[in-house]
Coordinates of C-alpha atoms in Angstrom, one line a residue:
Chain M
M1126 CA 15.4 -19.3 -14.9
Q1127 CA 11.9 -20.5 -15.9
V1128 CA 9.8 -17.9 -17.8
Y1129 CA 6.4 -17.5 -16.3
K1130 CA 5.7 -14.2 -18.1
K1131 CA 4.0 -15.9 -21.0
D1132 CA 1.2 -17.0 -18.7
F1133 CA 0.2 -13.4 -18.0
P1134 CA -1.5 -11.6 -20.9
I1135 CA -0.8 -8.1 -19.5
F1136 CA 2.8 -8.4 -20.5
S1137 CA 1.9 -8.5 -24.2
Q1138 CA 1.7 -4.7 -24.3
T1139 CA 4.1 -1.8 -24.2
I1140 CA 4.0 1.2 -21.9
H1141 CA 5.3 4.5 -23.3
G1142 CA 6.7 2.4 -26.2
K1143 CA 8.7 0.1 -23.9
P1144 CA 7.9 -3.5 -22.8
L1145 CA 6.1 -3.5 -19.5
V1146 CA 8.3 -4.3 -16.5
Y1147 CA 6.1 -4.8 -13.5
L1148 CA 7.9 -4.5 -10.2
D1149 CA 4.9 -3.8 -7.9
S1150 CA 3.6 -7.2 -7.0
S1151 CA 3.6 -6.5 -3.2
S1152 CA 0.9 -4.0 -4.0
T1153 CA -1.0 -6.3 -6.3
S1154 CA -0.1 -9.1 -8.6
Q1155 CA -0.9 -9.5 -12.3
K1156 CA -3.3 -12.3 -13.3
P1157 CA -2.5 -15.4 -15.4
S1158 CA -4.8 -16.3 -18.3
C1159 CA -6.2 -19.3 -16.4
V1160 CA -7.6 -17.0 -13.6
I1161 CA -9.1 -14.6 -16.1
E1162 CA -10.6 -17.4 -18.1
A1163 CA -12.0 -19.2 -15.0
I1164 CA -13.9 -16.1 -14.0
A1165 CA -15.3 -15.6 -17.5
H1166 CA -16.2 -19.3 -17.7
Y1167 CA -18.0 -19.2 -14.4
Y1168 CA -20.1 -16.2 -15.5
Q1169 CA -20.8 -17.8 -18.9
H1170 CA -21.7 -21.4 -17.7
N1171 CA -22.1 -21.8 -14.0
Y1172 CA -23.3 -18.6 -12.4
A1173 CA -26.0 -18.6 -9.8
N1174 CA -26.3 -17.8 -6.1
V1175 CA -24.6 -20.2 -3.7
H1176 CA -26.3 -22.1 -0.9
R1177 CA -29.7 -21.1 -2.1
G1178 CA -31.3 -22.9 -5.0
V1179 CA -32.3 -26.5 -5.4
Y1180 CA -31.6 -26.1 -9.1
E1181 CA -28.6 -27.3 -11.1
L1182 CA -26.8 -24.0 -11.6
S1183 CA -26.9 -23.1 -7.9
E1184 CA -25.6 -26.5 -7.0
R1185 CA -22.7 -26.1 -9.5
S1186 CA -22.0 -22.6 -8.1
T1187 CA -22.0 -23.9 -4.5
H1188 CA -19.8 -26.8 -5.4
L1189 CA -17.2 -24.4 -7.0
Y1190 CA -17.4 -22.1 -4.0
E1191 CA -16.9 -24.9 -1.4
K1192 CA -14.3 -26.6 -3.5
T1193 CA -12.2 -23.5 -3.2
R1194 CA -12.6 -23.5 0.6
K1195 CA -11.2 -27.0 0.6
K1196 CA -8.4 -26.1 -1.7
V1197 CA -7.4 -23.2 0.6
Q1198 CA -7.5 -25.6 3.6
W1199 CA -5.3 -28.0 1.8
F1200 CA -3.0 -25.3 0.6
I1201 CA -2.3 -23.8 4.0
N1202 CA -2.7 -27.1 5.9
A1203 CA -5.5 -26.0 8.2
A1204 CA -7.0 -28.7 10.4
H1205 CA -10.6 -28.1 9.3
T1206 CA -12.4 -26.6 6.2
H1207 CA -14.7 -24.5 8.4
E1208 CA -11.6 -22.7 9.7
I1209 CA -11.4 -21.0 6.3
L1210 CA -13.5 -17.9 6.0
F1211 CA -13.9 -15.9 2.8
T1212 CA -13.6 -12.1 3.3
R1213 CA -12.9 -9.2 1.0
G1214 CA -9.2 -9.3 1.7
T1215 CA -6.5 -9.1 4.4
T1216 CA -7.9 -5.7 5.6
E1217 CA -11.3 -7.0 6.1
S1218 CA -10.0 -10.2 7.8
I1219 CA -8.1 -8.1 10.4
N1220 CA -11.0 -5.8 10.9
L1221 CA -13.2 -8.9 11.4
V1222 CA -11.0 -10.2 14.2
A1223 CA -10.6 -6.8 15.8
Q1224 CA -14.3 -6.1 15.8
S1225 CA -15.6 -9.6 16.5
Y1226 CA -12.9 -11.1 18.8
G1227 CA -11.5 -7.8 20.1
R1228 CA -14.7 -6.1 21.1
T1229 CA -15.9 -9.1 23.1
H1230 CA -12.6 -10.2 24.6
F1231 CA -10.8 -6.9 25.3
K1232 CA -11.5 -4.2 27.8
A1233 CA -10.0 -0.9 28.8
E1234 CA -6.3 -1.0 29.7
D1235 CA -5.9 -4.4 28.0
E1236 CA -2.8 -4.5 25.7
I1237 CA -2.2 -5.6 22.1
I1238 CA 1.3 -6.1 20.8
L1239 CA 2.1 -4.9 17.2
S1240 CA 5.3 -4.2 15.5
E1241 CA 6.8 -1.1 14.0
M1242 CA 6.9 -2.6 10.6
E1243 CA 3.1 -3.2 10.3
H1244 CA 1.1 -2.1 7.3
H1245 CA -1.7 0.4 8.2
S1246 CA -4.2 -2.4 7.8
N1247 CA -2.7 -4.1 10.9
I1248 CA -2.4 -0.9 12.8
V1249 CA -5.6 1.1 12.2
P1250 CA -8.1 -1.7 13.2
W1251 CA -6.4 -1.9 16.6
C1252 CA -6.2 1.9 16.9
M1253 CA -10.0 1.9 16.4
L1254 CA -10.3 -0.5 19.4
Q1255 CA -8.0 1.9 21.3
E1256 CA -10.7 4.6 20.7
Q1257 CA -13.7 2.3 21.2
L1258 CA -12.5 0.3 24.2
G1259 CA -9.5 2.2 25.6
I1260 CA -7.1 -0.7 25.0
K1261 CA -3.3 0.1 24.8
L1262 CA -0.9 -0.7 21.9
K1263 CA 2.6 -2.0 22.6
I1264 CA 5.0 -1.8 19.8
I1265 CA 7.9 -4.2 19.0
P1266 CA 10.8 -2.0 17.7
V1267 CA 12.5 -2.8 14.4
L1268 CA 16.3 -3.0 14.3
E1269 CA 18.4 -1.1 11.8
T1270 CA 18.7 -4.3 9.7
G1271 CA 14.9 -4.5 9.4
E1272 CA 14.5 -7.4 11.8
L1273 CA 12.3 -7.3 14.9
D1274 CA 13.9 -6.7 18.3
L1275 CA 12.8 -10.0 19.8
L1276 CA 14.4 -9.2 23.2
A1277 CA 12.2 -6.1 23.4
Y1278 CA 9.2 -8.2 22.2
E1279 CA 9.5 -10.6 25.2
K1280 CA 9.5 -7.7 27.6
L1281 CA 6.3 -6.2 26.2
F1282 CA 4.2 -9.0 27.7
S1283 CA 2.2 -8.3 30.8
S1284 CA -0.8 -9.8 32.6
R1285 CA -2.9 -7.5 30.4
T1286 CA -1.6 -8.7 27.0
K1287 CA -4.5 -10.0 25.0
M1288 CA -3.3 -10.4 21.5
V1289 CA -0.2 -10.3 19.3
A1290 CA -0.8 -9.0 15.7
I1291 CA 2.2 -9.3 13.5
S1292 CA 3.1 -9.5 9.8
H1293 CA 4.6 -12.7 8.4
A1294 CA 6.7 -10.6 6.0
S1295 CA 7.1 -6.8 5.8
N1296 CA 5.8 -5.0 2.7
V1297 CA 8.6 -2.5 2.9
L1298 CA 11.6 -4.3 4.3
G1299 CA 10.9 -7.7 3.0
T1300 CA 11.8 -9.2 6.3
I1301 CA 10.4 -12.6 7.0
N1302 CA 9.6 -12.6 10.7
P1303 CA 10.5 -15.7 12.8
L1304 CA 6.9 -16.6 13.5
K1305 CA 7.5 -19.9 15.2
K1306 CA 9.5 -18.2 17.9
I1307 CA 7.1 -15.2 18.1
I1308 CA 4.1 -17.5 18.4
A1309 CA 5.8 -19.8 21.0
I1310 CA 6.6 -16.8 23.2
A1311 CA 3.0 -15.5 22.9
H1312 CA 1.5 -18.9 23.6
A1313 CA 3.7 -19.4 26.6
A1314 CA 2.0 -16.3 28.0
K1315 CA -1.4 -17.7 26.8
V1316 CA -1.8 -14.9 24.3
P1317 CA -3.3 -15.6 20.8
V1318 CA -1.5 -14.5 17.7
L1319 CA -2.9 -13.0 14.5
V1320 CA -0.6 -13.1 11.5
D1321 CA -0.9 -10.7 8.6
G1322 CA 0.2 -13.0 5.8
A1323 CA -0.5 -10.6 2.9
Q1324 CA 3.1 -10.4 1.8
A1325 CA 4.0 -14.0 2.5
F1326 CA 1.3 -16.2 1.2
P1327 CA 2.1 -16.5 -2.5
H1328 CA 5.9 -16.3 -1.9
M1329 CA 6.5 -19.3 0.4
P1330 CA 4.8 -22.4 1.7
V1331 CA 2.5 -21.5 4.6
D1332 CA 1.4 -24.2 7.1
M1333 CA -1.2 -23.4 9.7
Q1334 CA -0.6 -26.5 11.9
L1335 CA 3.2 -26.0 11.8
L1336 CA 3.0 -22.3 12.6
D1337 CA 0.3 -22.9 15.2
C1338 CA -1.0 -19.3 14.8
D1339 CA -4.5 -18.5 16.0
F1340 CA -5.5 -16.3 13.0
Y1341 CA -3.9 -16.0 9.6
T1342 CA -5.0 -13.5 6.9
F1343 CA -4.2 -13.0 3.3
S1344 CA -5.5 -11.6 0.0
A1345 CA -6.2 -13.4 -3.3
H1346 CA -5.2 -10.3 -5.4
K1347 CA -1.6 -10.5 -4.2
A1348 CA -1.5 -14.2 -5.0
Y1349 CA -2.4 -14.0 -8.8
G1350 CA -6.1 -14.2 -8.0
P1351 CA -8.9 -11.6 -8.3
T1352 CA -9.5 -8.5 -6.2
G1353 CA -12.1 -8.4 -3.5
I1354 CA -11.5 -11.8 -2.1
G1355 CA -9.4 -12.8 0.9
I1356 CA -9.0 -15.4 3.6
L1357 CA -9.3 -15.4 7.3
Y1358 CA -8.1 -18.6 8.9
G1359 CA -9.0 -19.0 12.6
K1360 CA -8.7 -21.9 15.0
T1361 CA -12.1 -23.5 15.6
A1362 CA -12.1 -22.9 19.3
L1363 CA -11.6 -19.1 18.8
L1364 CA -14.0 -18.8 15.9
E1365 CA -16.7 -20.6 17.9
K1366 CA -16.4 -18.1 20.7
M1367 CA -16.7 -15.1 18.4
V1368 CA -19.8 -13.1 17.5
P1369 CA -20.7 -12.5 13.9
Y1370 CA -19.0 -9.5 12.3
Q1371 CA -21.9 -8.6 10.0
G1372 CA -25.5 -9.7 9.9
G1373 CA -27.5 -10.7 6.9
G1374 CA -28.4 -13.6 4.7
S1375 CA -26.5 -16.9 4.8
M1376 CA -25.1 -16.4 8.2
I1377 CA -28.3 -17.4 10.1
E1378 CA -30.1 -20.5 11.1
K1379 CA -33.4 -19.0 12.2
V1380 CA -34.7 -15.5 12.1
S1381 CA -37.7 -14.0 13.8
F1382 CA -38.1 -10.4 14.9
K1383 CA -37.4 -11.5 18.5
K1384 CA -34.6 -13.9 18.2
I1385 CA -31.8 -14.8 15.8
T1386 CA -30.0 -18.1 15.8
Y1387 CA -26.7 -17.8 14.0
G1388 CA -25.4 -20.4 11.5
Q1389 CA -22.5 -22.7 12.0
L1390 CA -18.9 -22.0 11.0
P1391 CA -17.9 -20.8 8.5
Y1392 CA -21.2 -19.3 7.4
K1393 CA -21.6 -17.3 10.6
F1394 CA -19.0 -15.0 9.2
E1395 CA -20.1 -14.8 5.6
A1396 CA -23.2 -12.6 5.6
G1397 CA -24.8 -11.7 2.3
T1398 CA -24.1 -13.0 -1.2
P1399 CA -20.4 -13.5 -1.3
N1400 CA -17.9 -12.6 -4.1
M1401 CA -18.5 -15.9 -5.8
A1402 CA -16.6 -15.1 -9.0
G1403 CA -13.7 -14.0 -6.9
V1404 CA -13.7 -17.3 -5.1
V1405 CA -13.8 -19.2 -8.4
G1406 CA -11.0 -17.1 -9.8
F1407 CA -9.0 -17.7 -6.6
Y1408 CA -9.3 -21.5 -7.1
A1409 CA -7.7 -21.1 -10.5
A1410 CA -4.9 -19.0 -9.0
L1411 CA -4.2 -21.7 -6.3
D1412 CA -4.3 -24.3 -9.0
Y1413 CA -1.7 -22.3 -10.9
L1414 CA 0.5 -21.9 -7.9
E1415 CA 0.2 -25.6 -7.2
K1416 CA 1.2 -26.5 -10.8
M1417 CA 4.2 -24.1 -10.7
G1418 CA 5.2 -25.5 -7.3
M1419 CA 5.9 -23.4 -4.3
K1420 CA 9.4 -24.8 -4.1
A1421 CA 10.2 -23.6 -7.6
I1422 CA 8.5 -20.3 -7.0
V1423 CA 10.6 -19.7 -3.8
Q1424 CA 13.8 -20.6 -5.6
H1425 CA 13.0 -18.3 -8.6
E1426 CA 12.1 -15.3 -6.4
Q1427 CA 15.1 -15.8 -4.1
E1428 CA 17.4 -15.9 -7.1
L1429 CA 15.9 -12.7 -8.4
L1430 CA 16.1 -11.0 -5.0
A1431 CA 19.8 -11.9 -4.7
Y1432 CA 20.5 -10.7 -8.2
A1433 CA 18.6 -7.4 -7.8
T1434 CA 20.1 -6.8 -4.3
S1435 CA 23.7 -6.9 -5.8
K1436 CA 22.7 -4.7 -8.7
L1437 CA 21.0 -2.2 -6.5
K1438 CA 23.9 -2.0 -4.1
A1439 CA 26.2 -1.2 -7.0
I1440 CA 24.3 2.0 -7.8
P1441 CA 26.1 4.9 -6.2
G1442 CA 24.0 6.8 -3.6
V1443 CA 21.5 4.0 -3.0
R1444 CA 20.6 3.3 0.6
L1445 CA 18.9 0.0 1.0
L1446 CA 16.2 -0.3 3.7
G1447 CA 15.9 -3.8 5.1
T1448 CA 18.9 -6.1 5.0
A1449 CA 17.6 -9.0 7.0
P1450 CA 19.1 -12.4 6.0
D1451 CA 15.6 -13.9 5.5
K1452 CA 13.6 -11.8 3.0
V1453 CA 10.8 -12.1 0.5
G1454 CA 11.3 -10.4 -2.9
V1455 CA 11.0 -6.9 -1.8
L1456 CA 13.6 -4.2 -2.1
S1457 CA 13.1 -0.7 -0.8
F1458 CA 15.6 2.1 -1.1
V1459 CA 16.3 5.8 -1.2
L1460 CA 18.7 7.5 -3.6
N1461 CA 20.7 10.6 -2.4
D1462 CA 18.4 13.6 -2.4
I1463 CA 16.2 12.5 -5.3
H1464 CA 12.7 12.0 -4.2
P1465 CA 11.0 8.6 -4.8
H1466 CA 8.2 10.2 -6.8
D1467 CA 10.6 11.7 -9.3
I1468 CA 12.2 8.3 -9.6
G1469 CA 8.8 6.7 -10.1
T1470 CA 7.8 9.1 -12.9
I1471 CA 11.1 8.7 -14.8
L1472 CA 11.0 4.9 -14.5
D1473 CA 7.4 4.9 -15.6
H1474 CA 8.5 6.6 -18.8
E1475 CA 10.7 3.6 -19.4
G1476 CA 7.8 1.2 -19.0
I1477 CA 8.8 0.2 -15.4
A1478 CA 6.2 0.1 -12.7
I1479 CA 7.6 0.6 -9.2
R1480 CA 6.0 1.9 -6.1
A1481 CA 7.1 5.2 -4.6
G1482 CA 5.7 6.5 -1.3
H1483 CA 5.1 5.5 2.3
H1484 CA 3.7 2.1 1.4
C1485 CA 1.0 2.4 4.0
A1486 CA 3.7 2.1 6.7
M1487 CA 4.1 5.6 8.0
P1488 CA 5.4 4.5 11.4
L1489 CA 8.2 2.7 9.6
M1490 CA 9.1 5.7 7.5
E1491 CA 9.3 7.7 10.7
K1492 CA 11.7 5.1 12.2
Y1493 CA 14.0 5.4 9.2
Q1494 CA 13.4 9.2 9.1
I1495 CA 12.4 9.3 5.5
P1496 CA 9.2 10.7 4.0
A1497 CA 9.0 8.0 1.4
C1498 CA 11.0 5.4 -0.4
V1499 CA 11.1 3.5 -3.7
R1500 CA 10.1 -0.2 -3.6
L1501 CA 10.5 -2.9 -6.1
S1502 CA 8.8 -6.2 -5.4
F1503 CA 8.8 -9.4 -7.4
G1504 CA 6.2 -11.8 -8.6
L1505 CA 7.0 -15.2 -10.2
Y1506 CA 6.7 -13.5 -13.7
N1507 CA 9.7 -11.3 -13.1
S1508 CA 13.0 -12.1 -14.7
R1509 CA 16.7 -11.0 -14.6
E1510 CA 15.9 -8.9 -17.7
D1511 CA 13.4 -6.9 -15.6
V1512 CA 16.1 -6.2 -13.1
D1513 CA 18.4 -5.1 -15.9
A1514 CA 15.7 -2.8 -17.3
F1515 CA 15.3 -1.3 -13.9
V1516 CA 19.0 -0.7 -13.6
A1517 CA 19.0 1.0 -17.0
G1518 CA 16.1 3.1 -15.9
M1519 CA 18.1 4.2 -12.8
Q1520 CA 20.7 5.4 -15.2
K1521 CA 18.0 7.6 -16.8
V1522 CA 17.2 9.0 -13.4
H1523 CA 20.8 9.9 -13.0
E1524 CA 20.9 11.6 -16.4
V1525 CA 17.8 13.7 -15.6
F1526 CA 19.1 14.9 -12.3
N1527 CA 22.7 15.5 -13.2
Chain J
M1272 CA 12.7 11.6 -23.1
S1273 CA 11.2 14.9 -24.4
E1274 CA 8.1 14.9 -22.2
L1275 CA 10.4 14.1 -19.3
R1276 CA 12.8 16.9 -20.2
E1277 CA 9.8 19.2 -20.4
L1278 CA 8.8 18.1 -16.8
Y1279 CA 12.3 18.1 -15.3
Q1280 CA 13.7 21.4 -16.8
E1281 CA 16.9 22.7 -15.4
I1282 CA 15.2 25.4 -13.5
I1283 CA 12.9 22.9 -11.7
I1284 CA 15.9 20.6 -10.8
D1285 CA 17.7 23.8 -9.6
H1286 CA 14.8 25.1 -7.4
G1287 CA 14.1 21.5 -6.2
R1288 CA 17.6 21.1 -5.0
H1289 CA 18.2 24.7 -3.8
P1290 CA 14.8 26.1 -2.9
R1291 CA 14.7 29.9 -2.5
N1292 CA 12.9 31.5 0.5
F1293 CA 13.2 28.2 2.4
G1294 CA 13.0 28.5 6.2
F1295 CA 11.0 30.0 9.0
L1296 CA 9.7 33.6 9.0
P1297 CA 9.5 34.9 12.6
E1298 CA 7.5 38.0 11.8
A1299 CA 4.9 36.0 9.8
T1300 CA 1.3 36.9 10.3
C1301 CA 0.1 33.5 9.2
H1302 CA 1.4 29.9 9.1
Q1303 CA -0.3 27.3 7.0
E1304 CA 0.4 23.6 6.6
G1305 CA -0.4 21.8 3.4
F1306 CA -0.2 18.0 3.1
N1307 CA -0.7 15.5 0.4
P1308 CA -1.8 12.3 2.2
L1309 CA -1.3 10.2 -0.9
C1310 CA 2.4 10.8 -1.2
G1311 CA 3.4 12.4 2.1
D1312 CA 4.6 15.7 0.6
K1313 CA 4.3 18.5 3.2
I1314 CA 4.7 22.3 2.9
I1315 CA 4.5 24.8 5.7
L1316 CA 4.0 28.3 4.4
H1317 CA 4.8 31.4 6.4
L1318 CA 3.3 34.7 5.2
Y1319 CA 3.9 38.3 6.4
E1320 CA 0.9 40.3 5.2
N1321 CA 0.6 44.1 5.5
K1322 CA -2.5 45.9 4.3
D1323 CA -3.5 43.2 1.8
V1324 CA 0.0 42.9 0.5
V1325 CA 2.1 39.8 1.0
E1326 CA 5.4 41.5 1.8
D1327 CA 7.3 38.4 2.6
L1328 CA 6.8 34.6 2.4
K1329 CA 8.9 31.6 3.2
F1330 CA 8.3 27.9 3.3
E1331 CA 9.5 24.7 4.8
G1332 CA 8.8 21.1 4.2
S1333 CA 9.7 18.1 2.2
G1334 CA 8.6 16.6 -1.1
C1335 CA 9.6 15.7 -4.6
A1336 CA 11.5 18.0 -7.0
I1337 CA 8.2 19.3 -8.6
S1338 CA 6.5 20.2 -5.3
I1339 CA 9.6 21.9 -3.8
A1340 CA 10.4 23.8 -7.0
S1341 CA 6.8 24.9 -7.4
A1342 CA 6.8 26.3 -3.8
S1343 CA 10.2 27.9 -4.3
L1344 CA 9.1 29.6 -7.6
M1345 CA 5.8 30.6 -6.1
T1346 CA 7.5 32.4 -3.2
E1347 CA 9.8 34.3 -5.6
C1348 CA 7.0 35.3 -7.8
L1349 CA 4.5 36.4 -5.2
K1350 CA 6.7 38.5 -2.8
G1351 CA 5.3 42.0 -2.7
K1352 CA 2.1 41.1 -4.5
S1353 CA -1.4 42.2 -3.4
R1354 CA -4.2 39.8 -2.6
N1355 CA -5.9 40.7 -5.9
E1356 CA -2.8 40.1 -7.9
I1357 CA -2.1 36.8 -6.2
E1358 CA -5.6 35.6 -6.9
E1359 CA -5.2 36.4 -10.6
I1360 CA -1.8 34.6 -10.7
F1361 CA -3.3 31.6 -8.8
N1362 CA -6.1 31.2 -11.3
L1363 CA -3.7 31.6 -14.3
F1364 CA -1.3 29.1 -12.8
H1365 CA -4.0 26.6 -12.0
K1366 CA -5.3 26.6 -15.5
W1367 CA -1.8 26.5 -16.9
V1368 CA -0.9 23.2 -15.1
T1369 CA -4.3 21.5 -15.5
M1370 CA -5.7 22.5 -18.9
N1371 CA -4.4 21.6 -22.3
D1372 CA -5.6 24.5 -24.5
V1373 CA -4.6 27.6 -22.6
P1374 CA -3.8 30.8 -24.6
D1375 CA -0.2 31.7 -25.2
E1376 CA -0.6 35.0 -23.3
F1377 CA -0.7 33.0 -20.1
K1378 CA 2.9 32.0 -20.7
E1379 CA 4.0 35.7 -20.7
K1380 CA 2.0 36.6 -17.6
L1381 CA 3.3 33.6 -15.7
G1382 CA 7.0 34.3 -16.4
K1383 CA 9.2 31.8 -14.7
L1384 CA 6.3 29.8 -13.4
E1385 CA 5.7 28.7 -16.9
V1386 CA 8.2 25.9 -16.5
L1387 CA 5.8 24.0 -14.4
G1388 CA 3.4 23.5 -17.3
G1389 CA 5.2 20.2 -18.0
V1390 CA 3.1 18.4 -15.4
R1391 CA 0.1 18.6 -17.7
E1392 CA 1.4 15.4 -19.4
F1393 CA 1.8 13.7 -16.0
P1394 CA -1.7 13.7 -14.4
A1395 CA -0.4 11.9 -11.3
R1396 CA 2.0 14.8 -10.7
V1397 CA -0.3 17.8 -11.0
K1398 CA -1.0 17.7 -7.3
C1399 CA 2.7 18.0 -6.6
A1400 CA 2.8 21.3 -8.6
T1401 CA -0.3 22.7 -6.9
L1402 CA 0.4 21.7 -3.3
A1403 CA 2.1 25.0 -2.4
W1404 CA -0.6 27.0 -4.2
H1405 CA -3.5 25.4 -2.4
T1406 CA -1.6 25.9 0.8
L1407 CA -1.3 29.6 -0.1
K1408 CA -4.9 29.9 -0.9
A1409 CA -5.9 28.3 2.5
A1410 CA -3.5 30.8 4.2
L1411 CA -5.1 33.7 2.5
L1412 CA -8.6 32.5 3.4
G1413 CA -7.3 32.5 6.9
Q1414 CA -8.1 28.9 7.6
N1415 CA -4.9 28.3 9.6
L1416 CA -5.8 24.6 9.4
K1417 CA -4.1 21.6 8.1
L1418 CA -5.0 21.3 4.5
E1419 CA -5.2 18.1 2.6
V1420 CA -4.9 18.3 -1.1
V1421 CA -6.4 15.5 -3.0
E1422 CA -6.6 16.7 -6.6

């Protein structure tokens, strides 16, 4: 197994006297030196506002900003650069679609299809439309294995269905959803599909033209990039029909107090001075992913997942949540009557960072009838040794509680 | 392991696993729900109060060992206490679990509740130990509302 850990300076420290074992990459990923350095370099050498000045620094800054947009386009194989919009993250991307597309295209009694495994960020924006417009939410159930019930999904469509909003991979179950099939079914009913790709993007190749989804969203901070920057991909035809999400500088062509002419794509959706350092840092993260190679990353993480799954299953009393055949490196479980927070505290004492709680997926917790669960999730810097440390940590949990 | 042992003392594990006064109290004069939205821990407290004395109290809910043990120990300790006594214990307890330099006499006054002092070293877990207590305070203030604790 290749060792990527050396590229990430955070791992040079100890936590509670133990080497840091970070198993919470679904929540946010650690940053390689190249990303940290790119941000510092940008502030030190190239920083100025984008799309404004006629001076050298502003031109450099604009170049770096737009170069990232092109890189994202290339990375996810979008048909056009202007289909890549910079946002604050997945959450803002989904809110943008809900408020811009949704508020102008949906009316009372229209229906949106979501699934039971969605993260709150792909539930709440639609619930807000429920309150604002009186739309209805239809929910695809999750089977015991953690897979979507596709037969039930097909039956949810009606003449009032206006959108399907679905995660590419579940942040709790790890399930990779069969998007091609889900999208084909929706398109046959002439319904557009928004994909929440937050848990998929840095863990597998993602191809917009192959998937043929209408919107795709993800966050840089889960993909080894900085916080506060994310992507909304949208098909040109849909984005052109949409009204701006926020108003301000950059997104206009002409402004008078009587009439505003909005700018072209993608600027129509990027009001105000953007998170330029975030964009520059994201370029470095994409560059890093490219150098490591998505194929190698997938292989590394899948090997880890298989190793950790077998280790976890061998621990007495563990109930694994999500056993779909096709998964990203996410493992959630409960252990007898020991509460996940107690496990989290004990593991932290061993220098192991895991997530305990409802993982912003309360409907899913309800489905499995648990208040919370423990989750380990992998990034490319994790190794078999990390899994072994986790297993040893679970032994400590056993010692404390018995 | 010592800080951990301090946190997960036997008495806490015991009360967490086998909470005392757990269940519904049909004759209760007040029901109060306490919820920690960050972790999902939930306590429902049932109080029977007569002439300013909490003659009986029970609780239901789900949560980590610390929050359940704290609720269990609280119900044991407060049964039969007057409002004034409860207020005094509440203040002592709150200081005991949140402050580092509390006088030793606190320990004596708190009796069994003293075991919860281990959370001081675990700032993220203080709210687990105080959930039941904040729920109690809300109950005594007669809020009869859902209470969210974000400490």
